[in-house]
Tab-separated table of C-alpha atoms in Angstrom:
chain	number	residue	atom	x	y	z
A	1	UNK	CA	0.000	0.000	0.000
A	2	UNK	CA	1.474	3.312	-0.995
A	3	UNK	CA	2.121	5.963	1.613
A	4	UNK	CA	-0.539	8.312	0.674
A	5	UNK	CA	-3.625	5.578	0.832
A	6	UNK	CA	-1.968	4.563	4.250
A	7	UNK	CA	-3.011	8.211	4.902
A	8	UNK	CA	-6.276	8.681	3.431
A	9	UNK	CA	-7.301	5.487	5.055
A	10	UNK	CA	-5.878	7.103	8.687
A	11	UNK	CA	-7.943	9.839	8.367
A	12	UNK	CA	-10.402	8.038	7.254
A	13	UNK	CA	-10.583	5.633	10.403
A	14	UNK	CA	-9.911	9.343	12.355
A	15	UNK	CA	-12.872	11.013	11.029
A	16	UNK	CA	-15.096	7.230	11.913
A	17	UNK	CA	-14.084	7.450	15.192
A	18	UNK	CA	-14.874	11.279	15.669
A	19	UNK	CA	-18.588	10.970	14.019
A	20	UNK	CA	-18.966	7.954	16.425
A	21	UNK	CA	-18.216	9.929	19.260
A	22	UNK	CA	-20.545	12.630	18.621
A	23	UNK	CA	-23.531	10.636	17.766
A	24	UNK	CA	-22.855	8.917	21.187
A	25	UNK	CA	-22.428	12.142	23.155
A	26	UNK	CA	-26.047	13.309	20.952
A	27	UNK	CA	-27.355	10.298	22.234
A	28	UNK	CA	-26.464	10.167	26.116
A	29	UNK	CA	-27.878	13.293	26.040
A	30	UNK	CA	-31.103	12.728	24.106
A	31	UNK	CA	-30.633	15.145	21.161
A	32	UNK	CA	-33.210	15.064	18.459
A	33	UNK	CA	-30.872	16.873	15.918
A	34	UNK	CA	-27.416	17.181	14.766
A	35	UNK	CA	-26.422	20.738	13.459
A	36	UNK	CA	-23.036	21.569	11.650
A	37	UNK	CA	-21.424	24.796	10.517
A	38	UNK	CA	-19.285	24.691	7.685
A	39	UNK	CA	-15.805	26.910	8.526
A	40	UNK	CA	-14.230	26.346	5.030
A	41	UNK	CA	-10.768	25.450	4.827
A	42	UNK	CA	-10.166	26.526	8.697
A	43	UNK	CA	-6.192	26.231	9.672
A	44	UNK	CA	-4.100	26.762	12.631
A	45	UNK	CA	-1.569	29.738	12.132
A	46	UNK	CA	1.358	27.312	11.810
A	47	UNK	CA	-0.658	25.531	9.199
A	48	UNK	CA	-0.004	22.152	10.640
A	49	UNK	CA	-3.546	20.047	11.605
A	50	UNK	CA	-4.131	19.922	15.048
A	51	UNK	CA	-5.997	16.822	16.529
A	52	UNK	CA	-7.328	17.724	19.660
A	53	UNK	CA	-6.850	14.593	22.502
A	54	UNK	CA	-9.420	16.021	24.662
A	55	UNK	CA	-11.696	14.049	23.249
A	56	UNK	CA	-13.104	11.417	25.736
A	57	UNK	CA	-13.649	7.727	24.216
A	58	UNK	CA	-16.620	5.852	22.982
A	59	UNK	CA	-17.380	3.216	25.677
């Protein structure tokens, strides 16, 4: 597998695990709806991503 499908499928398997994690917070706390803003092509100043680890796990 070529380096940049290892990455796609990374982020792929990142952005899983984030949508799982906020349908299961929606869901502890009985939300009927799930709203989104779009922020366009939002970057940090340095330009580099930034994963937050303050997210708590899915249990």
């Amino acid at each position: 597998m070529a380096f940049w499908e290892k990455t796609r499928h990374g982020d792929e398997q990142v952005a899983h695990l984030i949508s799982a994690r906020i349908v299961h917070f929606a869901r502890q706390h009985q939300a009927s709806a799930l709203v989104f803003e779009h922020l366009g092509n939002l970057k940090s100043q340095s330009g580099a991503l930034n994963y937050s680890s303050s997210i708590p796990p899915v249990q």
